[in-house]
Amino acid sequence: MGLLQTIGFRPKAAVVEAQYAPAIMDSNYGIGPYSFNTGTGYGAGIMDRLTALQVASVSRCRNLICGVISSIDLELYNKKTGKELESPLWLEQPDIRQPRSVTISYTVDALLFYGTAYWRVTSLYADDGRPSGFEFIPNNRVTATTDKFGMEIEYYTVNGEPVPMSGIGSLVTFQSLLPGVLATGARTIQAALDIQKAAAVAAATPMATGFIKNNGADLPEAQVQGLLAGWSAARKNRSTAFLTSTLSYETVGYSPKEMTYNESSQYLATEIARLMNVPAFMISADMNNSMTYQNVLDSRKEYVAYSLQPHLSAIENRLSMDDITRHGNIVRFAIDETFLRADTMTRLMVIEKMIALGLMTTEQAIEDEQLAPNEVGEDVNDINL
């Protein structure tokens, strides 16, 4: 791939002149810190990522998606032959300051919540001007300025400062195939937060909400306040209460059971699973418990196809574009070799049949299984001789 170029020098023969600025596909693209108003009335406010993660179901879905994808290796292939090529250093570690899994995890996180993610170019290859190093840039640091029609990106700013559209310091933009959940699910997430708050209030004040009714002569304000303070203090120490014949306690509202906090929380967990495209049983939110038997590999295949593939494709396709990867080469997640890898016995049976049919040699099988050649056996034979 050439020598690393970190000082900004661009050779005359550079093939790539600029990073690609994507067309605008979403009306919320590049809006400030990507916060969304949840509406008016009770629970209204600004929905942001950290607030959304306070909901256990959102956090669980996020961890399932980001955790799995970040654990899968990225590999370089020839598009025509399908042969695996030697991966460049940046594909193994995009940011030299942190492991690849961390960079990929937060890239998927940004795609999931905001619909876009950004890498900043930190170094270039000298022979063709393509990026050789990156760093992840959080979405709340990036703002996109478009033309007057809102159709094309004119420039980006990071921390309020314009950045170049090519070379070192420019941004590589990843676009999700799905809209960000902060835009599409703000009300659902806010409803889950409201249920949590209501349940917390009910747990902190186990006595039913009510009022003390005086059936006798009116009491002075000071005596009323003292009565309420004493009642509140006594309820914190004991559940049994005593009132005189002229006072009675009247309850209002509903009990926590009547408010169906548990049922509502479970229902919203299911809605969040649907929102984030994760099977409900994976976050214990399957209300019908209608899942049929399937083995682990089939379950993983379904999870990859329906939940992970949009995020996998967004990253793979962007990194395979010509401004980053040489034309004719593509970047792919090694999902078959890691997450969808069959058990050892099944693989050995397949390898045995392929060798018997002449479709694979023993050497190829050793390489595919990432086994070292049997050098010990050769040494033993030499000794016997």
Short mmCIF file of C-alpha atoms in Angstrom, two decimals:
data_model
loop_
_atom_site.label_atom_id
_atom_site.label_comp_id
_atom_site.label_asym_id
_atom_site.label_seq_id
_atom_site.Cartn_x
_atom_site.Cartn_y
_atom_site.Cartn_z
CA MET A 1 0.00 0.00 0.00
CA GLY A 2 3.00 2.37 0.23
CA LEU A 3 4.65 4.44 2.91
CA LEU A 4 2.69 6.22 5.62
CA GLN A 5 2.35 9.93 5.07
CA THR A 6 1.59 11.94 8.18
CA ILE A 7 2.85 15.44 7.45
CA GLY A 8 0.30 16.38 4.81
CA PHE A 9 2.51 16.06 1.70
CA ARG A 10 0.58 14.96 -1.39
CA PRO A 11 2.50 13.56 -4.38
CA LYS A 12 1.66 14.76 -7.86
CA ALA A 13 0.67 11.27 -8.91
CA ALA A 14 -1.96 10.89 -6.19
CA VAL A 15 -4.93 8.90 -7.43
CA VAL A 16 -7.48 10.04 -4.86
CA GLU A 17 -8.10 13.77 -4.65
CA ALA A 18 -10.85 14.00 -2.01
CA GLN A 19 -13.00 12.09 0.42
CA TYR A 20 -16.54 11.55 -0.81
CA ALA A 21 -19.17 13.85 0.70
CA PRO A 22 -22.49 11.95 0.73
CA ALA A 23 -25.79 13.19 -0.58
CA ILE A 24 -28.36 14.19 2.03
CA MET A 25 -30.81 11.32 2.60
CA ASP A 26 -32.41 12.37 5.90
CA SER A 27 -34.00 15.66 6.92
CA ASN A 28 -32.33 15.40 10.36
CA TYR A 29 -28.86 15.00 8.90
CA GLY A 30 -26.21 17.11 10.62
CA ILE A 31 -28.54 18.85 13.07
CA GLY A 32 -26.49 20.06 16.04
CA PRO A 33 -25.84 17.41 18.68
CA TYR A 34 -28.53 15.13 17.25
CA SER A 35 -31.02 15.69 20.07
CA PHE A 36 -34.71 15.35 19.44
CA ASN A 37 -37.70 16.90 21.20
CA THR A 38 -40.04 14.29 22.62
CA GLY A 39 -43.09 16.50 22.28
CA THR A 40 -45.23 18.47 24.71
CA GLY A 41 -46.94 17.59 27.95
CA TYR A 42 -45.73 15.33 30.75
CA GLY A 43 -42.30 13.84 30.09
CA ALA A 44 -41.52 16.25 27.25
CA GLY A 45 -37.93 17.27 26.74
CA ILE A 46 -34.83 16.60 24.70
CA MET A 47 -33.96 12.97 24.00
CA ASP A 48 -30.23 12.33 23.71
CA ARG A 49 -28.07 9.24 23.69
CA LEU A 50 -27.09 9.22 27.36
CA THR A 51 -30.72 9.71 28.43
CA ALA A 52 -31.85 6.86 26.17
CA LEU A 53 -29.22 4.54 27.63
CA GLN A 54 -30.81 4.98 31.07
CA VAL A 55 -33.47 2.54 29.82
CA ALA A 56 -32.16 -0.96 30.43
CA SER A 57 -33.77 -2.34 27.24
CA VAL A 58 -32.09 0.32 25.08
CA SER A 59 -28.73 -0.32 26.73
CA ARG A 60 -29.12 -4.08 26.28
CA CYS A 61 -30.00 -3.76 22.58
CA ARG A 62 -27.10 -1.38 22.04
CA ASN A 63 -24.65 -3.74 23.74
CA LEU A 64 -25.90 -6.75 21.77
CA ILE A 65 -25.44 -5.01 18.42
CA CYS A 66 -22.22 -3.08 19.09
CA GLY A 67 -20.60 -5.80 21.15
CA VAL A 68 -21.06 -8.52 18.55
CA ILE A 69 -20.04 -6.47 15.51
CA SER A 70 -16.95 -5.02 17.21
CA SER A 71 -15.71 -8.54 17.99
CA ILE A 72 -15.66 -9.58 14.30
CA ASP A 73 -12.48 -9.08 12.29
CA LEU A 74 -12.35 -6.96 9.12
CA GLU A 75 -10.65 -8.52 6.10
CA LEU A 76 -9.68 -7.42 2.59
CA TYR A 77 -10.74 -9.45 -0.47
CA ASN A 78 -10.34 -9.31 -4.23
CA LYS A 79 -13.80 -8.57 -5.59
CA LYS A 80 -13.46 -10.76 -8.70
CA THR A 81 -11.67 -13.81 -7.34
CA GLY A 82 -12.93 -13.67 -3.77
CA LYS A 83 -9.39 -14.36 -2.57
CA GLU A 84 -8.40 -12.92 0.78
CA LEU A 85 -5.62 -10.35 0.54
CA GLU A 86 -3.13 -9.07 3.07
CA SER A 87 -4.94 -6.48 5.15
CA PRO A 88 -3.48 -2.97 5.48
CA LEU A 89 -2.50 -1.82 8.95
CA TRP A 90 -5.46 0.57 9.27
CA LEU A 91 -7.90 -2.31 8.73
CA GLU A 92 -6.43 -4.09 11.75
CA GLN A 93 -6.29 -0.91 13.83
CA PRO A 94 -7.95 2.21 12.35
CA ASP A 95 -6.85 4.38 15.28
CA ILE A 96 -3.33 3.65 16.55
CA ARG A 97 -4.34 4.84 20.03
CA GLN A 98 -6.95 2.17 20.69
CA PRO A 99 -7.98 -1.37 19.66
CA ARG A 100 -10.00 -1.83 16.49
CA SER A 101 -12.93 -3.22 18.47
CA VAL A 102 -13.34 0.07 20.36
CA THR A 103 -13.40 2.15 17.16
CA ILE A 104 -15.88 -0.20 15.47
CA SER A 105 -18.09 -0.38 18.56
CA TYR A 106 -18.58 3.37 18.76
CA THR A 107 -18.98 3.62 14.98
CA VAL A 108 -21.89 1.17 15.14
CA ASP A 109 -23.20 3.04 18.20
CA ALA A 110 -23.34 6.27 16.19
CA LEU A 111 -25.04 4.55 13.25
CA LEU A 112 -27.59 3.01 15.61
CA PHE A 113 -28.53 6.18 17.50
CA TYR A 114 -27.91 8.94 14.95
CA GLY A 115 -27.93 7.29 11.52
CA THR A 116 -24.45 8.64 10.69
CA ALA A 117 -20.91 8.12 11.98
CA TYR A 118 -17.64 9.94 11.34
CA TRP A 119 -13.96 9.02 11.10
CA ARG A 120 -11.34 11.74 10.71
CA VAL A 121 -8.33 11.03 8.48
CA THR A 122 -5.09 11.28 10.46
CA SER A 123 -2.55 10.01 7.91
CA LEU A 124 -2.23 9.16 4.20
CA TYR A 125 -0.34 6.72 2.01
CA ALA A 126 2.27 8.53 -0.03
CA ASP A 127 1.78 6.55 -3.27
CA ASP A 128 -1.95 7.10 -3.85
CA GLY A 129 -3.14 9.59 -1.21
CA ARG A 130 -5.61 7.18 0.37
CA PRO A 131 -6.11 7.28 4.16
CA SER A 132 -3.82 5.11 6.26
CA GLY A 133 -5.06 6.14 9.70
CA PHE A 134 -8.29 7.37 11.28
CA GLU A 135 -9.88 8.50 14.52
CA PHE A 136 -13.53 8.24 15.52
CA ILE A 137 -15.29 11.60 15.98
CA PRO A 138 -18.45 11.68 18.17
CA ASN A 139 -21.54 13.04 16.46
CA ASN A 140 -22.07 15.87 18.94
CA ARG A 141 -18.78 17.38 17.77
CA VAL A 142 -19.74 17.42 14.07
CA THR A 143 -22.02 19.77 12.15
CA ALA A 144 -22.67 19.54 8.41
CA THR A 145 -23.31 22.70 6.39
CA THR A 146 -25.28 22.14 3.19
CA ASP A 147 -26.10 24.19 0.12
CA LYS A 148 -29.21 26.38 0.05
CA PHE A 149 -31.33 23.47 -1.15
CA GLY A 150 -30.13 21.17 1.63
CA MET A 151 -29.08 18.55 -0.89
CA GLU A 152 -25.26 18.57 -0.87
CA ILE A 153 -22.62 18.94 1.83
CA GLU A 154 -20.53 22.10 1.43
CA TYR A 155 -18.30 21.53 4.45
CA TYR A 156 -18.13 20.00 7.89
CA THR A 157 -17.17 21.60 11.17
CA VAL A 158 -15.68 19.78 14.15
CA ASN A 159 -15.95 21.59 17.48
CA GLY A 160 -17.18 24.59 15.50
CA GLU A 161 -14.06 24.72 13.29
CA PRO A 162 -14.30 23.97 9.52
CA VAL A 163 -12.32 20.93 8.41
CA PRO A 164 -10.92 20.21 4.92
CA MET A 165 -12.93 18.11 2.50
CA SER A 166 -9.87 16.08 1.46
CA GLY A 167 -6.60 14.86 2.87
CA ILE A 168 -5.54 14.88 6.50
CA GLY A 169 -8.22 16.25 8.78
CA SER A 170 -11.11 15.46 6.42
CA LEU A 171 -14.05 13.32 7.53
CA VAL A 172 -15.13 9.93 6.25
CA THR A 173 -18.92 9.73 6.67
CA PHE A 174 -20.73 6.44 7.30
CA GLN A 175 -24.45 6.46 6.51
CA SER A 176 -26.77 3.95 8.14
CA LEU A 177 -29.27 1.97 6.11
CA LEU A 178 -31.80 2.67 8.89
CA PRO A 179 -32.83 5.95 10.54
CA GLY A 180 -31.34 6.66 13.94
CA VAL A 181 -33.42 5.47 16.89
CA LEU A 182 -33.18 8.85 18.62
CA ALA A 183 -35.23 10.26 15.75
CA THR A 184 -37.67 7.39 15.25
CA GLY A 185 -38.11 6.17 18.82
CA ALA A 186 -37.85 9.24 21.04
CA ARG A 187 -41.44 8.95 22.29
CA THR A 188 -41.15 5.22 22.97
CA ILE A 189 -37.93 5.68 24.92
CA GLN A 190 -39.42 8.63 26.82
CA ALA A 191 -42.45 6.51 27.73
CA ALA A 192 -40.12 3.86 29.17
CA LEU A 193 -38.35 6.56 31.19
CA ASP A 194 -41.71 7.83 32.48
CA ILE A 195 -42.69 4.32 33.61
CA GLN A 196 -39.36 3.99 35.41
CA LYS A 197 -39.91 7.32 37.13
CA ALA A 198 -43.48 6.46 38.17
CA ALA A 199 -42.41 3.08 39.53
CA ALA A 200 -39.54 4.73 41.44
CA VAL A 201 -41.95 7.24 43.01
CA ALA A 202 -44.33 4.45 44.01
CA ALA A 203 -41.45 2.49 45.55
CA ALA A 204 -40.16 5.54 47.44
CA THR A 205 -43.65 6.35 48.78
CA PRO A 206 -45.33 2.98 49.36
CA MET A 207 -48.38 4.53 51.02
CA ALA A 208 -51.22 5.36 48.64
CA THR A 209 -51.55 9.02 47.80
CA GLY A 210 -54.34 10.65 49.82
CA PHE A 211 -55.47 13.42 52.15
CA ILE A 212 -56.53 13.80 55.79
CA LYS A 213 -60.14 14.96 56.15
CA ASN A 214 -61.20 16.97 59.19
CA ASN A 215 -64.83 16.28 60.18
CA GLY A 216 -64.83 18.71 63.09
CA ALA A 217 -63.99 22.38 63.60
CA ASP A 218 -61.49 23.99 61.29
CA LEU A 219 -57.88 23.81 62.49
CA PRO A 220 -55.37 26.67 62.38
CA GLU A 221 -52.78 26.59 59.54
CA ALA A 222 -49.90 25.97 61.95
CA GLN A 223 -51.70 22.98 63.49
CA VAL A 224 -52.50 21.59 60.03
CA GLN A 225 -48.84 21.80 58.98
CA GLY A 226 -47.74 20.14 62.19
CA LEU A 227 -50.28 17.35 61.69
CA LEU A 228 -49.04 16.70 58.12
CA ALA A 229 -45.39 16.74 59.19
CA GLY A 230 -46.07 14.33 62.02
CA TRP A 231 -48.08 12.04 59.72
CA SER A 232 -45.28 11.96 57.14
CA ALA A 233 -42.58 11.27 59.74
CA ALA A 234 -44.65 8.49 61.37
CA ARG A 235 -45.31 6.76 58.02
CA LYS A 236 -41.56 6.48 57.41
CA ASN A 237 -41.20 4.52 60.65
CA ARG A 238 -44.36 2.40 60.70
CA SER A 239 -47.25 1.50 58.41
CA THR A 240 -49.95 1.55 61.12
CA ALA A 241 -51.57 4.95 61.72
CA PHE A 242 -53.90 6.45 64.34
CA LEU A 243 -56.43 9.26 63.85
CA THR A 244 -58.93 10.90 66.18
CA SER A 245 -62.69 10.67 65.66
CA THR A 246 -62.75 13.99 63.83
CA LEU A 247 -60.03 13.01 61.32
CA SER A 248 -60.15 10.44 58.54
CA TYR A 249 -57.69 9.44 55.79
CA GLU A 250 -59.05 9.37 52.25
CA THR A 251 -57.00 7.74 49.44
CA VAL A 252 -56.94 8.97 45.87
CA GLY A 253 -55.43 7.56 42.70
CA TYR A 254 -54.48 3.95 42.03
CA SER A 255 -52.16 1.44 43.61
CA PRO A 256 -48.95 0.41 41.80
CA LYS A 257 -50.63 -2.88 40.85
CA GLU A 258 -53.61 -1.04 39.38
CA MET A 259 -51.21 1.23 37.47
CA THR A 260 -49.77 -1.90 35.75
CA TYR A 261 -46.17 -0.72 36.02
CA ASN A 262 -44.79 -4.20 35.41
CA GLU A 263 -46.98 -4.87 32.38
CA SER A 264 -46.28 -1.45 30.90
CA SER A 265 -42.55 -1.84 31.42
CA GLN A 266 -42.59 -5.24 29.73
CA TYR A 267 -44.65 -3.93 26.82
CA LEU A 268 -42.29 -0.98 26.29
CA ALA A 269 -39.29 -3.33 26.43
CA THR A 270 -40.87 -5.26 23.57
CA GLU A 271 -41.49 -2.02 21.67
CA ILE A 272 -37.85 -1.00 22.15
CA ALA A 273 -36.71 -4.39 20.85
CA ARG A 274 -38.81 -3.78 17.74
CA LEU A 275 -37.48 -0.25 17.45
CA MET A 276 -33.86 -1.37 17.57
CA ASN A 277 -34.46 -4.43 15.40
CA VAL A 278 -33.38 -6.96 18.04
CA PRO A 279 -35.27 -10.22 18.74
CA ALA A 280 -37.35 -9.65 21.87
CA PHE A 281 -36.25 -12.90 23.51
CA MET A 282 -32.64 -11.64 23.55
CA ILE A 283 -33.60 -8.92 26.03
CA SER A 284 -36.19 -11.02 27.89
CA ALA A 285 -39.01 -8.98 26.37
CA ASP A 286 -40.90 -11.69 24.50
CA MET A 287 -44.43 -11.22 25.87
CA ASN A 288 -45.91 -14.24 24.11
CA ASN A 289 -43.01 -16.64 24.69
CA SER A 290 -43.78 -18.07 21.25
CA MET A 291 -40.21 -18.87 20.23
CA THR A 292 -39.80 -22.34 18.71
CA TYR A 293 -36.73 -24.55 19.03
CA GLN A 294 -33.70 -23.69 16.92
CA ASN A 295 -30.05 -24.49 17.38
CA VAL A 296 -27.45 -21.88 18.24
CA LEU A 297 -26.12 -21.53 14.69
CA ASP A 298 -29.60 -20.99 13.19
CA SER A 299 -30.37 -18.41 15.87
CA ARG A 300 -27.14 -16.56 15.09
CA LYS A 301 -27.83 -16.61 11.35
CA GLU A 302 -31.25 -15.07 11.94
CA TYR A 303 -29.75 -12.44 14.25
CA VAL A 304 -27.11 -11.50 11.67
CA ALA A 305 -29.61 -11.32 8.79
CA TYR A 306 -32.26 -9.26 10.56
CA SER A 307 -30.40 -7.24 13.20
CA LEU A 308 -26.73 -6.88 12.33
CA GLN A 309 -26.59 -6.85 8.54
CA PRO A 310 -27.72 -3.21 8.03
CA HIS A 311 -24.87 -2.00 10.24
CA LEU A 312 -22.38 -4.48 8.76
CA SER A 313 -23.23 -3.38 5.22
CA ALA A 314 -23.00 0.33 6.10
CA ILE A 315 -19.42 -0.08 7.33
CA GLU A 316 -18.30 -2.64 4.74
CA ASN A 317 -19.62 -0.68 1.75
CA ARG A 318 -18.15 2.64 2.92
CA LEU A 319 -14.71 1.19 3.57
CA SER A 320 -14.82 -0.54 0.16
CA MET A 321 -15.33 2.74 -1.76
CA ASP A 322 -12.50 3.86 -4.01
CA ASP A 323 -11.42 6.81 -1.89
CA ILE A 324 -10.35 4.40 0.87
CA THR A 325 -9.73 1.00 -0.75
CA ARG A 326 -8.12 0.31 -4.13
CA HIS A 327 -10.58 -0.32 -6.96
CA GLY A 328 -11.32 -4.04 -7.29
CA ASN A 329 -10.81 -4.76 -3.59
CA ILE A 330 -13.55 -4.93 -0.98
CA VAL A 331 -13.67 -4.91 2.82
CA ARG A 332 -15.77 -7.52 4.60
CA PHE A 333 -16.45 -8.60 8.16
CA ALA A 334 -15.24 -12.17 8.71
CA ILE A 335 -18.63 -13.15 10.06
CA ASP A 336 -18.54 -16.71 8.74
CA GLU A 337 -15.17 -17.42 10.33
CA THR A 338 -16.12 -16.15 13.77
CA PHE A 339 -19.74 -15.55 14.72
CA LEU A 340 -21.29 -18.11 12.32
CA ARG A 341 -18.50 -20.69 12.64
CA ALA A 342 -19.90 -24.21 13.01
CA ASP A 343 -18.83 -26.51 15.82
CA THR A 344 -15.58 -28.46 15.45
CA MET A 345 -17.17 -31.85 14.66
CA THR A 346 -19.36 -30.40 11.90
CA ARG A 347 -16.41 -28.60 10.33
CA LEU A 348 -14.27 -31.75 10.39
CA MET A 349 -17.01 -33.76 8.67
CA VAL A 350 -17.30 -31.14 5.91
CA ILE A 351 -13.52 -30.92 5.49
CA GLU A 352 -13.25 -34.72 5.29
CA LYS A 353 -15.83 -34.89 2.49
CA MET A 354 -14.25 -32.01 0.58
CA ILE A 355 -10.83 -33.66 0.71
CA ALA A 356 -12.32 -36.97 -0.41
CA LEU A 357 -13.98 -35.24 -3.39
CA GLY A 358 -10.79 -33.43 -4.30
CA LEU A 359 -12.27 -30.03 -3.59
CA MET A 360 -9.67 -29.22 -0.94
CA THR A 361 -6.17 -30.32 -0.05
CA THR A 362 -4.93 -31.14 3.43
CA GLU A 363 -2.73 -28.05 3.32
CA GLN A 364 -5.74 -25.85 2.51
CA ALA A 365 -7.70 -27.43 5.35
CA ILE A 366 -4.84 -26.73 7.77
CA GLU A 367 -4.75 -23.12 6.59
CA ASP A 368 -8.52 -22.64 6.83
CA GLU A 369 -8.54 -24.05 10.36
CA GLN A 370 -5.62 -21.77 11.24
CA LEU A 371 -3.51 -24.71 12.36
CA ALA A 372 0.27 -24.81 12.28
CA PRO A 373 1.95 -27.48 10.10
CA ASN A 374 2.77 -30.68 11.95
CA GLU A 375 6.42 -29.75 12.48
CA VAL A 376 6.63 -31.88 15.63
CA GLY A 377 5.77 -34.98 13.68
CA GLU A 378 8.44 -34.19 11.08
CA ASP A 379 11.04 -33.76 13.80
CA VAL A 380 10.09 -37.10 15.31
CA ASN A 381 10.50 -38.84 11.95
CA ASP A 382 13.91 -37.24 11.50
CA ILE A 383 14.94 -38.49 14.93
CA ASN A 384 13.73 -42.01 14.16
CA LEU A 385 15.77 -42.03 11.02
#
